[in-house]
Short mmCIF file of C-alpha atoms in Angstrom, two decimals:
data_model
loop_
_atom_site.label_atom_id
_atom_site.label_comp_id
_atom_site.label_asym_id
_atom_site.label_seq_id
_atom_site.Cartn_x
_atom_site.Cartn_y
_atom_site.Cartn_z
CA MET I 1 44.83 25.12 -41.77
CA ARG I 2 44.78 22.61 -44.63
CA GLN I 3 47.44 19.99 -44.74
CA ASP I 4 47.55 19.92 -48.48
CA GLY I 5 48.53 23.58 -48.51
CA LYS I 6 45.94 24.34 -51.20
CA THR I 7 43.30 27.01 -51.07
CA ASN I 8 40.78 25.83 -53.66
CA LYS I 9 37.19 25.37 -52.62
CA GLN I 10 36.18 21.98 -51.25
CA THR I 11 32.88 20.55 -50.12
CA ALA I 12 32.36 17.73 -47.67
CA THR I 13 30.55 14.69 -49.06
CA GLU I 14 30.76 12.49 -46.00
CA LEU I 15 30.94 13.42 -42.34
CA GLU I 16 30.78 11.53 -39.07
CA ILE I 17 31.01 13.53 -35.85
CA THR I 18 32.46 11.73 -32.82
CA LYS I 19 32.96 14.55 -30.31
CA LEU I 20 32.06 18.19 -29.83
CA SER I 21 34.98 19.79 -28.11
CA THR I 22 35.16 22.96 -26.06
CA VAL I 23 38.14 25.12 -27.00
CA LYS I 24 39.79 28.34 -25.98
CA ASN I 25 40.18 29.84 -29.37
CA PRO I 26 37.84 28.60 -32.05
CA ALA I 27 39.61 30.61 -34.72
CA HIS I 28 42.33 28.13 -35.40
CA ALA I 29 43.31 24.76 -34.01
CA PRO I 30 44.88 22.19 -36.29
CA ALA I 31 45.45 19.40 -33.74
CA LEU I 32 44.68 16.10 -35.43
CA ALA I 33 42.50 17.76 -37.97
CA ALA I 34 43.45 18.55 -41.48
CA ILE I 35 40.47 20.75 -41.86
CA ILE I 36 39.50 23.60 -39.59
CA LYS I 37 36.16 25.27 -39.81
CA SER I 38 35.39 28.48 -38.04
CA VAL I 39 32.88 31.19 -37.64
CA THR I 40 34.91 33.99 -36.20
CA GLU I 41 34.80 37.62 -35.54
CA SER I 42 36.30 39.62 -38.36
CA ASP I 43 39.38 40.72 -36.48
CA GLU I 44 40.12 37.19 -35.38
CA GLU I 45 39.63 35.99 -38.93
CA GLU I 46 42.05 38.60 -40.19
CA ASN I 47 44.61 37.56 -37.63
CA VAL I 48 44.29 33.96 -38.74
CA ILE I 49 44.63 34.85 -42.40
CA LYS I 50 47.75 36.79 -41.64
CA GLN I 51 49.47 33.82 -40.13
CA SER I 52 52.38 32.70 -42.23
CA PHE I 53 52.72 29.33 -43.83
CA MET I 54 55.68 28.59 -41.59
CA GLU I 55 53.63 29.30 -38.47
CA ALA I 56 51.00 26.95 -39.71
CA MET I 57 53.56 24.29 -40.39
CA ALA I 58 55.07 24.81 -36.96
CA GLU I 59 51.65 24.33 -35.41
CA ILE I 60 51.09 21.17 -37.38
CA THR I 61 54.45 19.89 -36.23
CA LEU I 62 53.56 20.65 -32.63
CA GLU I 63 50.24 18.96 -33.03
CA GLU I 64 51.92 15.90 -34.43
CA GLN I 65 54.27 15.97 -31.47
CA THR I 66 51.30 16.16 -29.16
CA ASP I 67 49.73 13.22 -30.88
CA LEU I 68 52.90 11.23 -30.51
CA LEU I 69 53.11 12.14 -26.84
CA MET I 70 49.51 11.17 -26.16
CA ASN I 71 49.80 8.00 -28.17
CA SER I 72 52.88 6.94 -26.25
CA ILE I 73 51.14 7.66 -22.95
CA TRP I 74 48.03 5.69 -23.88
CA ASP I 75 50.18 2.91 -25.25
CA SER I 76 51.88 2.74 -21.86
CA ILE I 77 48.56 2.66 -20.05
CA TRP I 78 47.13 -0.08 -22.21
CA ALA I 79 50.35 -2.06 -21.99
CA LEU I 80 50.16 -1.84 -18.20
CA ARG I 81 46.51 -2.89 -18.21
CA LYS I 82 47.27 -5.84 -20.48
CA SER I 83 50.24 -6.97 -18.39
CA ILE I 84 48.19 -6.82 -15.17
CA ARG I 85 45.35 -8.80 -16.73
CA ASN I 86 47.74 -11.42 -18.05
CA THR I 87 49.46 -11.69 -14.70
CA MET I 88 46.21 -12.06 -12.75
CA SER I 89 44.84 -14.68 -15.12
CA ASP I 90 48.08 -16.69 -15.40
CA SER I 91 47.91 -19.53 -12.89
CA ASP I 92 51.62 -20.27 -13.45
CA VAL I 93 52.60 -16.91 -11.96
CA THR I 94 52.74 -17.46 -8.23
CA ASN I 95 54.27 -14.12 -7.26
CA LYS I 96 51.54 -12.01 -8.82
CA LYS I 97 51.97 -9.21 -6.31
CA GLU I 98 55.63 -8.68 -7.11
CA VAL I 99 55.12 -8.96 -10.85
CA ILE I 100 52.34 -6.37 -10.88
CA GLN I 101 54.29 -4.02 -8.65
CA ASN I 102 57.17 -4.22 -11.10
CA ASN I 103 54.80 -3.51 -13.98
CA ILE I 104 53.45 -0.44 -12.22
CA SER I 105 56.93 0.71 -11.36
CA ASP I 106 58.01 0.43 -15.00
CA PHE I 107 54.87 2.28 -16.07
CA ALA I 108 55.52 5.13 -13.63
CA THR I 109 59.13 5.45 -14.75
CA ASN I 110 58.14 5.49 -18.38
CA LEU I 111 55.37 8.04 -17.84
CA SER I 112 57.67 10.32 -15.86
CA SER I 113 60.28 10.29 -18.59
CA VAL I 114 57.68 11.08 -21.25
CA ILE I 115 56.28 14.02 -19.29
CA ALA I 116 59.73 15.26 -18.30
CA SER I 117 60.68 15.52 -21.96
CA THR I 118 57.75 17.86 -22.63
CA ASN I 119 57.76 21.48 -21.54
CA VAL I 120 55.13 23.16 -23.67
CA ILE I 121 53.06 21.64 -26.46
CA LYS I 122 50.17 22.92 -28.46
CA THR I 123 46.91 21.18 -29.00
CA GLY I 124 43.65 22.40 -30.40
CA GLY I 125 45.31 25.71 -31.29
CA GLN I 126 46.14 26.52 -27.70
CA ASP I 127 49.19 26.19 -25.56
CA MET I 128 49.16 23.54 -22.89
CA LYS I 129 51.77 23.83 -20.21
CA LYS I 130 53.39 21.00 -18.38
CA ASP I 131 51.21 21.34 -15.31
CA GLU I 132 48.10 21.37 -17.48
CA ILE I 133 49.21 18.19 -19.20
CA GLN I 134 49.94 16.60 -15.89
CA ALA I 135 46.52 17.61 -14.59
CA MET I 136 44.92 16.18 -17.69
CA LEU I 137 46.89 12.97 -17.37
CA LYS I 138 46.02 12.75 -13.70
CA LYS I 139 42.33 12.96 -14.55
CA ALA I 140 42.69 10.21 -17.11
CA VAL I 141 44.93 7.96 -15.08
CA ASP I 142 43.34 8.30 -11.63
CA PRO I 143 40.47 5.88 -12.34
CA LEU I 144 43.00 3.35 -13.59
CA LYS I 145 45.09 3.85 -10.49
CA ASP I 146 42.02 3.18 -8.37
CA GLU I 147 41.44 -0.08 -10.23
CA LEU I 148 45.06 -0.99 -9.73
CA GLY I 149 44.80 -0.19 -6.03
CA ILE I 150 41.83 -2.52 -5.70
CA ALA I 151 43.58 -5.23 -7.68
CA LYS I 152 46.65 -4.93 -5.47
CA SER I 153 44.54 -5.12 -2.32
CA ILE I 154 42.78 -8.26 -3.57
CA ILE I 155 46.05 -9.92 -4.52
CA LYS I 156 47.46 -9.22 -1.07
CA MET I 157 44.57 -11.02 0.60
CA SER I 158 45.15 -14.41 2.18
CA SER I 159 43.12 -17.27 0.76
CA GLU I 160 40.74 -17.14 3.75
CA VAL I 161 40.19 -13.40 3.40
CA ARG I 162 39.78 -13.70 -0.36
CA LYS I 163 37.22 -16.48 0.10
CA HIS I 164 35.22 -14.24 2.42
CA PHE I 165 35.66 -11.22 0.10
CA ASP I 166 34.20 -13.16 -2.85
CA THR I 167 30.98 -13.74 -0.92
CA LEU I 168 30.34 -10.01 -0.37
CA THR I 169 28.15 -7.69 -2.42
CA ASP I 170 29.77 -4.87 -4.39
CA GLU I 171 28.87 -2.38 -1.67
CA GLU I 172 30.21 -4.64 1.07
CA LYS I 173 33.38 -5.20 -0.94
CA ALA I 174 33.97 -1.46 -1.19
CA ASP I 175 33.63 -1.11 2.60
CA PHE I 176 35.79 -4.15 3.20
CA LEU I 177 38.58 -2.76 1.02
CA LYS I 178 38.68 0.37 3.16
CA LYS I 179 39.85 -1.73 6.11
CA SER I 180 43.49 -2.38 6.83
CA THR I 181 44.91 -5.83 6.17
CA GLU I 182 44.89 -6.53 9.91
CA ASP I 183 41.26 -5.46 10.27
CA GLN I 184 40.24 -7.56 7.26
CA GLU I 185 41.87 -10.61 8.79
CA ALA I 186 40.28 -9.87 12.15
CA VAL I 187 36.83 -9.76 10.55
CA VAL I 188 37.38 -13.08 8.80
CA LYS I 189 38.78 -14.64 11.98
CA SER I 190 35.80 -13.55 14.05
CA ILE I 191 33.44 -15.05 11.48
CA ALA I 192 35.44 -18.30 11.41
CA ASP I 193 35.47 -18.45 15.22
CA ALA I 194 31.73 -17.97 15.35
CA MET I 195 31.22 -20.72 12.79
CA ASN I 196 33.52 -23.12 14.65
CA LYS I 197 31.79 -22.37 17.89
CA SER I 198 28.44 -23.04 16.31
CA ALA I 199 29.67 -26.27 14.70
CA ASN I 200 31.05 -27.60 18.02
CA ASP I 201 28.17 -26.47 20.17
CA GLU I 202 25.46 -28.76 21.52
CA THR I 203 21.76 -28.14 21.68
CA ALA I 204 18.83 -29.85 23.32
CA VAL I 205 15.09 -29.31 23.13
CA ILE I 206 13.80 -28.73 26.66
CA GLU I 207 10.02 -28.45 26.91
CA GLY I 208 9.83 -27.20 23.37
CA GLN I 209 12.66 -24.68 23.69
CA THR I 210 16.05 -25.15 22.01
CA VAL I 211 18.75 -24.68 24.63
CA VAL I 212 22.34 -24.00 23.43
CA LYS I 213 25.08 -25.40 25.62
CA SER I 214 27.45 -22.46 25.10
CA GLU I 215 24.73 -20.02 26.15
CA VAL I 216 23.62 -21.64 29.42
CA GLY I 217 26.90 -23.23 30.43
CA ALA I 218 27.90 -26.88 30.54
CA ALA I 219 26.61 -27.53 34.09
CA VAL I 220 23.16 -26.06 33.57
CA PHE I 221 22.92 -27.69 30.16
CA SER I 222 23.71 -31.08 31.70
CA ILE I 223 21.06 -30.63 34.42
CA LEU I 224 18.42 -29.51 31.94
CA LYS I 225 19.22 -32.35 29.61
CA SER I 226 19.01 -34.93 32.45
CA GLN I 227 15.72 -33.48 33.58
CA GLN I 228 14.37 -33.69 30.08
CA THR I 229 15.56 -37.28 29.78
CA ARG I 230 13.73 -38.15 32.99
CA ILE I 231 10.62 -36.39 31.81
CA ASP I 232 10.76 -38.22 28.50
CA LYS I 233 11.28 -41.55 30.32
CA GLY I 234 8.38 -40.82 32.67
CA GLN I 235 6.09 -40.02 29.78
CA GLU I 236 7.18 -43.18 28.05
CA ASP I 237 6.40 -45.22 31.16
CA ILE I 238 3.01 -43.60 31.47
CA VAL I 239 2.21 -44.52 27.89
CA LYS I 240 3.34 -48.09 28.43
CA GLU I 241 1.28 -48.38 31.61
CA ARG I 242 -1.78 -47.00 29.89
CA GLN I 243 -1.35 -49.38 26.98
CA ALA I 244 -1.02 -52.33 29.38
CA ARG I 245 -4.15 -51.25 31.25
CA GLU I 246 -6.02 -50.87 28.00
CA LEU I 247 -4.93 -54.32 26.93
CA ILE I 248 -6.31 -55.76 30.16
CA GLU I 249 -9.60 -54.01 29.56
CA PHE I 250 -9.75 -55.17 25.97
CA THR I 251 -8.90 -58.69 27.04
CA LYS I 252 -11.70 -58.56 29.57
CA GLN I 253 -14.07 -57.34 26.86
CA ALA I 254 -12.97 -60.09 24.51
CA GLU I 255 -13.53 -62.75 27.14
CA GLY I 256 -17.03 -61.41 27.70
CA MET I 257 -17.99 -60.83 24.11
CA TYR I 258 -16.32 -63.67 22.28
CA PRO I 259 -15.85 -66.53 24.77
CA ASN I 260 -16.55 -69.15 22.10
CA LEU I 261 -13.98 -67.94 19.62
CA PRO I 262 -10.75 -69.89 19.65
CA GLY I 263 -7.50 -68.24 20.71
CA GLU I 264 -5.77 -66.88 23.78
CA SER I 265 -7.55 -64.15 25.72
CA ALA I 266 -4.55 -61.85 25.41
CA ALA I 267 -4.56 -62.26 21.64
CA LYS I 268 -8.26 -61.52 21.56
CA GLY I 269 -7.57 -58.41 23.64
CA LYS I 270 -5.11 -57.20 21.04
CA VAL I 271 -7.75 -57.77 18.38
CA MET I 272 -10.17 -55.68 20.41
CA LYS I 273 -7.52 -52.98 20.70
CA TYR I 274 -7.05 -53.05 16.97
CA LEU I 275 -10.79 -52.74 16.46
CA ALA I 276 -10.99 -49.80 18.85
CA ASP I 277 -8.39 -47.94 16.82
CA ALA I 278 -9.81 -48.97 13.44
CA ASP I 279 -12.09 -46.91 11.23
CA THR I 280 -15.76 -47.07 12.11
CA ASP I 281 -16.86 -49.09 9.08
CA VAL I 282 -13.99 -51.57 9.51
CA ARG I 283 -14.69 -51.89 13.23
CA GLU I 284 -18.41 -52.47 12.71
CA THR I 285 -17.88 -55.02 9.98
CA LEU I 286 -15.30 -57.03 11.93
CA THR I 287 -17.30 -56.79 15.14
CA GLY I 288 -20.34 -58.18 13.32
CA MET I 289 -18.29 -61.03 11.94
CA LEU I 290 -16.79 -61.86 15.35
CA LYS I 291 -20.19 -61.78 17.01
CA ALA I 292 -21.70 -64.01 14.34
CA GLY I 293 -18.81 -66.43 14.69
CA ASN I 294 -19.08 -66.46 18.46
CA GLU I 295 -22.84 -67.04 18.40
CA GLY I 296 -22.55 -69.70 15.72
CA ILE I 297 -20.16 -71.64 17.88
CA GLU I 298 -22.47 -71.23 20.88
CA VAL I 299 -25.48 -72.60 18.96
CA SER I 300 -23.38 -75.51 17.86
CA LYS I 301 -22.54 -76.19 21.48
CA ALA I 302 -26.25 -76.07 22.41
CA PHE I 303 -27.03 -78.63 19.76
CA ASP I 304 -24.29 -80.75 21.16
CA GLU I 305 -25.77 -80.46 24.67
CA LEU I 306 -29.46 -80.91 23.89
CA GLY I 307 -29.39 -82.97 20.75
CA SER I 308 -32.24 -80.85 19.49
CA SER I 309 -32.72 -77.98 17.08
CA THR I 310 -35.57 -76.45 18.98
CA VAL I 311 -33.37 -74.30 21.17
CA PRO I 312 -33.88 -70.63 20.30
CA VAL I 313 -30.84 -69.22 18.58
CA GLY I 314 -29.02 -66.72 20.69
CA GLY I 315 -31.97 -64.78 22.11
CA GLY I 316 -32.29 -66.66 25.38
CA THR I 317 -28.66 -67.23 26.31
CA PRO I 318 -26.81 -65.00 28.84
CA LEU I 319 -24.36 -64.01 26.10
CA ALA I 320 -27.19 -63.03 23.75
CA LYS I 321 -28.76 -60.99 26.51
CA LEU I 322 -25.49 -59.26 27.25
CA ASN I 323 -25.03 -58.46 23.57
CA LYS I 324 -28.57 -57.16 23.34
CA MET I 325 -28.06 -54.97 26.42
CA ALA I 326 -24.80 -53.64 25.04
CA GLU I 327 -26.34 -52.89 21.65
CA ASP I 328 -29.25 -51.09 23.30
CA LYS I 329 -26.85 -49.15 25.54
CA ALA I 330 -24.66 -48.17 22.59
CA ALA I 331 -27.68 -46.99 20.62
CA GLU I 332 -29.17 -45.15 23.55
CA ASP I 333 -25.97 -43.36 24.63
CA SER I 334 -24.46 -43.04 21.12
CA ILE I 335 -21.29 -44.79 22.23
CA THR I 336 -19.29 -47.65 20.78
CA PHE I 337 -20.41 -51.19 21.29
CA ALA I 338 -17.23 -52.00 23.17
CA LYS I 339 -17.73 -49.15 25.61
CA ALA I 340 -21.37 -50.00 26.05
CA TYR I 341 -20.40 -53.60 26.70
CA ASN I 342 -18.01 -52.53 29.46
CA GLU I 343 -20.65 -50.38 31.07
CA VAL I 344 -23.20 -53.17 30.91
CA LEU I 345 -20.72 -55.50 32.61
CA GLU I 346 -20.50 -53.01 35.47
CA THR I 347 -24.22 -53.29 36.16
CA PRO I 348 -25.52 -56.05 38.54
CA GLU I 349 -27.60 -57.58 35.75
CA GLY I 350 -24.71 -57.51 33.33
CA ALA I 351 -22.32 -58.94 35.92
CA ALA I 352 -24.76 -61.81 36.66
CA LEU I 353 -25.16 -62.64 32.99
CA TYR I 354 -21.37 -62.52 32.58
CA GLU I 355 -21.02 -65.02 35.46
CA LYS I 356 -23.49 -67.31 33.77
CA THR I 357 -21.54 -67.25 30.53
CA LEU I 358 -18.47 -68.38 32.40
CA LYS I 359 -20.28 -71.35 33.92
CA LYS I 360 -21.07 -72.94 30.61
CA MET T 1 39.64 14.34 -55.51
CA LYS T 2 38.22 12.44 -52.55
CA LYS T 3 40.17 12.43 -49.31
CA ASP T 4 39.63 10.64 -46.03
CA LYS T 5 40.09 13.30 -43.42
CA LEU T 6 39.93 13.79 -39.74
CA PHE T 7 37.51 16.63 -39.25
CA LYS T 8 37.73 19.41 -36.76
CA ALA T 9 35.45 22.34 -37.31
CA GLU T 10 35.11 25.15 -34.82
CA CYS T 11 32.53 27.78 -34.03
CA THR T 12 32.10 30.47 -31.42
CA VAL T 13 29.60 30.37 -28.60
CA THR T 14 26.69 32.76 -28.46
CA ASP T 15 25.56 32.54 -24.87
CA VAL T 16 26.67 31.13 -21.56
CA ASN T 17 23.85 30.40 -19.13
CA GLU T 18 25.58 29.93 -15.81
CA THR T 19 22.32 29.23 -13.97
CA LEU T 20 21.57 26.21 -16.15
CA GLY T 21 25.23 25.46 -16.65
CA ILE T 22 24.75 25.36 -20.40
CA VAL T 23 26.79 27.00 -23.18
CA PHE T 24 24.86 27.79 -26.35
CA GLY T 25 26.45 28.30 -29.72
CA TRP T 26 26.99 27.13 -33.26
CA GLY T 27 28.58 23.72 -33.54
CA MET T 28 28.78 24.09 -37.31
CA VAL T 29 27.79 26.68 -39.94
CA THR T 30 26.58 25.72 -43.41
CA ASP T 31 25.51 29.02 -44.95
CA ILE T 32 25.32 32.72 -44.21
CA ASN T 33 22.89 35.04 -45.93
CA ASN T 34 21.73 32.20 -48.18
CA GLU T 35 25.27 31.69 -49.49
CA PRO T 36 27.23 28.49 -48.84
CA TYR T 37 29.67 29.16 -46.07
CA TYR T 38 33.27 28.39 -46.88
CA ASP T 39 35.58 28.56 -43.93
CA LEU T 40 39.10 29.84 -43.75
CA ASP T 41 40.29 26.81 -45.67
CA ASN T 42 37.70 27.35 -48.37
CA GLN T 43 35.86 24.25 -47.26
CA HIS T 44 32.12 23.86 -46.95
CA ILE T 45 29.79 21.42 -45.21
CA PRO T 46 26.41 21.22 -47.00
CA ALA T 47 23.24 21.53 -44.99
CA ASP T 48 21.93 18.03 -45.83
CA LEU T 49 25.23 16.50 -44.71
CA MET T 50 25.14 18.60 -41.55
CA VAL T 51 21.61 17.35 -40.71
CA LYS T 52 22.61 13.74 -41.31
CA ALA T 53 25.89 13.89 -39.37
CA THR T 54 24.50 15.75 -36.36
CA SER T 55 21.47 13.43 -36.18
CA SER T 56 23.75 10.43 -36.06
CA PHE T 57 25.92 12.11 -33.43
CA MET T 58 22.92 12.85 -31.23
CA GLU T 59 21.67 9.29 -31.56
CA SER T 60 24.96 7.92 -30.34
CA ALA T 61 27.83 9.90 -28.81
CA ARG T 62 26.49 13.28 -27.59
CA ILE T 63 29.79 13.71 -25.77
CA SER T 64 31.83 16.84 -25.35
CA ASN T 65 35.50 16.78 -24.52
CA ASP T 66 38.02 19.41 -23.49
CA SER T 67 40.31 20.85 -26.11
CA HIS T 68 40.38 17.68 -28.22
CA THR T 69 41.91 15.69 -25.42
CA PRO T 70 40.62 12.26 -24.38
CA VAL T 71 39.07 13.88 -21.30
CA ASP T 72 35.28 14.05 -21.61
CA ILE T 73 33.85 17.02 -19.75
CA GLY T 74 30.16 17.13 -20.62
CA VAL T 75 27.27 16.27 -22.88
CA VAL T 76 25.41 17.98 -25.69
CA VAL T 77 22.02 18.57 -24.09
CA HIS T 78 20.50 20.63 -26.94
CA SER T 79 20.93 20.12 -30.65
CA PHE T 80 19.06 21.60 -33.58
CA PRO T 81 20.11 21.28 -37.22
CA LEU T 82 18.93 24.58 -38.65
CA SER T 83 19.03 24.16 -42.42
CA SER T 84 17.30 26.77 -44.57
CA GLU T 85 14.52 24.27 -45.34
CA ILE T 86 13.94 23.43 -41.69
CA ALA T 87 14.11 27.12 -40.74
CA LYS T 88 11.47 27.94 -43.35
CA SER T 89 9.17 25.14 -42.23
CA MET T 90 9.54 26.29 -38.65
CA GLY T 91 8.87 29.93 -39.51
CA ILE T 92 12.38 30.93 -38.49
CA THR T 93 14.30 33.65 -40.26
CA SER T 94 18.02 33.43 -39.71
CA SER T 95 20.96 34.88 -41.57
CA ILE T 96 23.07 31.98 -40.33
CA ASN T 97 22.19 28.34 -40.78
CA GLY T 98 23.97 25.40 -39.25
CA TRP T 99 24.06 23.22 -36.16
CA MET T 100 22.80 24.95 -33.02
CA VAL T 101 23.96 23.33 -29.81
CA GLY T 102 23.72 23.63 -26.06
CA VAL T 103 26.54 21.95 -24.17
CA LYS T 104 26.55 21.26 -20.44
CA PRO T 105 30.18 21.08 -19.41
CA GLU T 106 31.73 20.47 -16.01
CA PRO T 107 31.83 23.52 -13.71
CA ASP T 108 35.48 24.35 -14.33
CA ILE T 109 34.94 24.40 -18.09
CA LEU T 110 31.75 26.45 -17.68
CA ALA T 111 33.72 28.97 -15.66
CA LYS T 112 36.22 29.25 -18.49
CA PHE T 113 33.39 30.05 -20.91
CA ALA T 114 31.96 32.58 -18.48
CA SER T 115 35.30 34.29 -18.12
CA GLY T 116 35.85 34.36 -21.86
CA GLU T 117 38.86 32.09 -21.75
CA TYR T 118 36.98 29.53 -23.81
CA LYS T 119 35.13 30.91 -26.80
CA GLY T 120 33.81 28.13 -28.91
CA PHE T 121 33.14 24.60 -30.01
CA SER T 122 35.02 22.34 -32.33
CA ILE T 123 33.76 19.15 -33.92
CA GLU T 124 35.86 16.04 -34.23
CA GLY T 125 35.23 13.25 -36.62
CA SER T 126 36.05 11.81 -40.01
CA GLY T 127 34.78 12.33 -43.54
CA LYS T 128 35.57 13.03 -47.17
CA LEU T 129 36.09 16.21 -49.14
CA GLU T 130 35.84 16.77 -52.85
CA ASP T 131 37.22 19.66 -54.80
CA ASP T 132 34.33 21.78 -55.93
CA GLU T 133 35.30 21.33 -59.56
CA GLU T 134 34.78 17.57 -59.18
CA VAL T 135 31.56 18.10 -57.32
CA SER T 136 30.20 20.27 -60.08
CA GLU T 137 31.16 17.77 -62.78
#
């Protein structure tokens, strides 16, 4: 039915389709449209043609009424949505829960009055009864109500519960929202308790295993920890004893190998210890230097004793013999010079030579 | 005279396939028996405009609602703009040309088509109309 009331031929020059609607009676349905296009069966077409101008006008009026009704409903919905958003984002509003509940209450009252004022309207050329409108509205409004329900639940949360809620995934949030307020708070409390317990708990590493005080009990934990302390102390003592023994050995080596070098025997022992731990090339270089220094001083002493330069350098002295034996032993057994020297000192010949070096 | 209009054009369905859940029918008719189709209001949508408008619709919305309410109830799963030129190129002979559609509505709407309560489709949109005298000028 044309709104302009004319019947002359018209042709569309522009057209944009936004929806394809399913309808009861495709023969005639003014609704929002000013133009109705139909392919109908002949009898239906005849019926439509026979409709009076007044009927058409009445339909248009009803359609306009429908539009007004729907517009007012959607206006209410959007107004509610806007007011809720504003309330939730306004940090000055401290009683958000009450404000939103009032908004929803006003919305419900307004919607009820709008629907109550409508008994039967027409849309799309077909009658829609009150219950149909309500069903349609329910379908449109239900998703919004769900959103409002979620928003209300979130607003009701305590700060602790809300803090926990914000850490959840969407799926976890949906499950969490299904819980009662009491259950939600119980979940958060149990998590907080567990965290506090963990923060206040004590642990100790016993023989490589981490032992938690709350799991084994305070008494057992104390015993285990004391045992571990004793074990650690014992190991520390063992290390110290071994280091002291090594120092004695190294000192003994130093006295045998470098008797002519100046310095305390203990200090020389520490040098020997350093050499034993040093890299091979460093050890060999320093050992060579120490030996040369020691032998140089010995030759100097010989000159002092004999007043002659005809004394063979090194080769005939007990120290030179000991060095030679140690070098041969080291080469033969593929061991360090220091170790070879110790072993040579343990032999009767080595011990005798060592005694001779001390008598100088 | 040009007029901005809200469009609503309606057509009857031709088949309801309950197994597939699809309702087939004409979404729009442009000509019958090679004559421009003018509807009850003496208004006509040319084939080229039909092809353009339906192509745009299928590229974007493809949505079907119930009785011109804001409640969407399905999608247009099949669409073919059968102009006389396209029909000829496809080897199709048809006394009716226009927009052929297949709509898959929700089960309750499909049941209404199956029972005969619902009989057709109706397009919504906007556009312009010119009196034929102006068009011919």
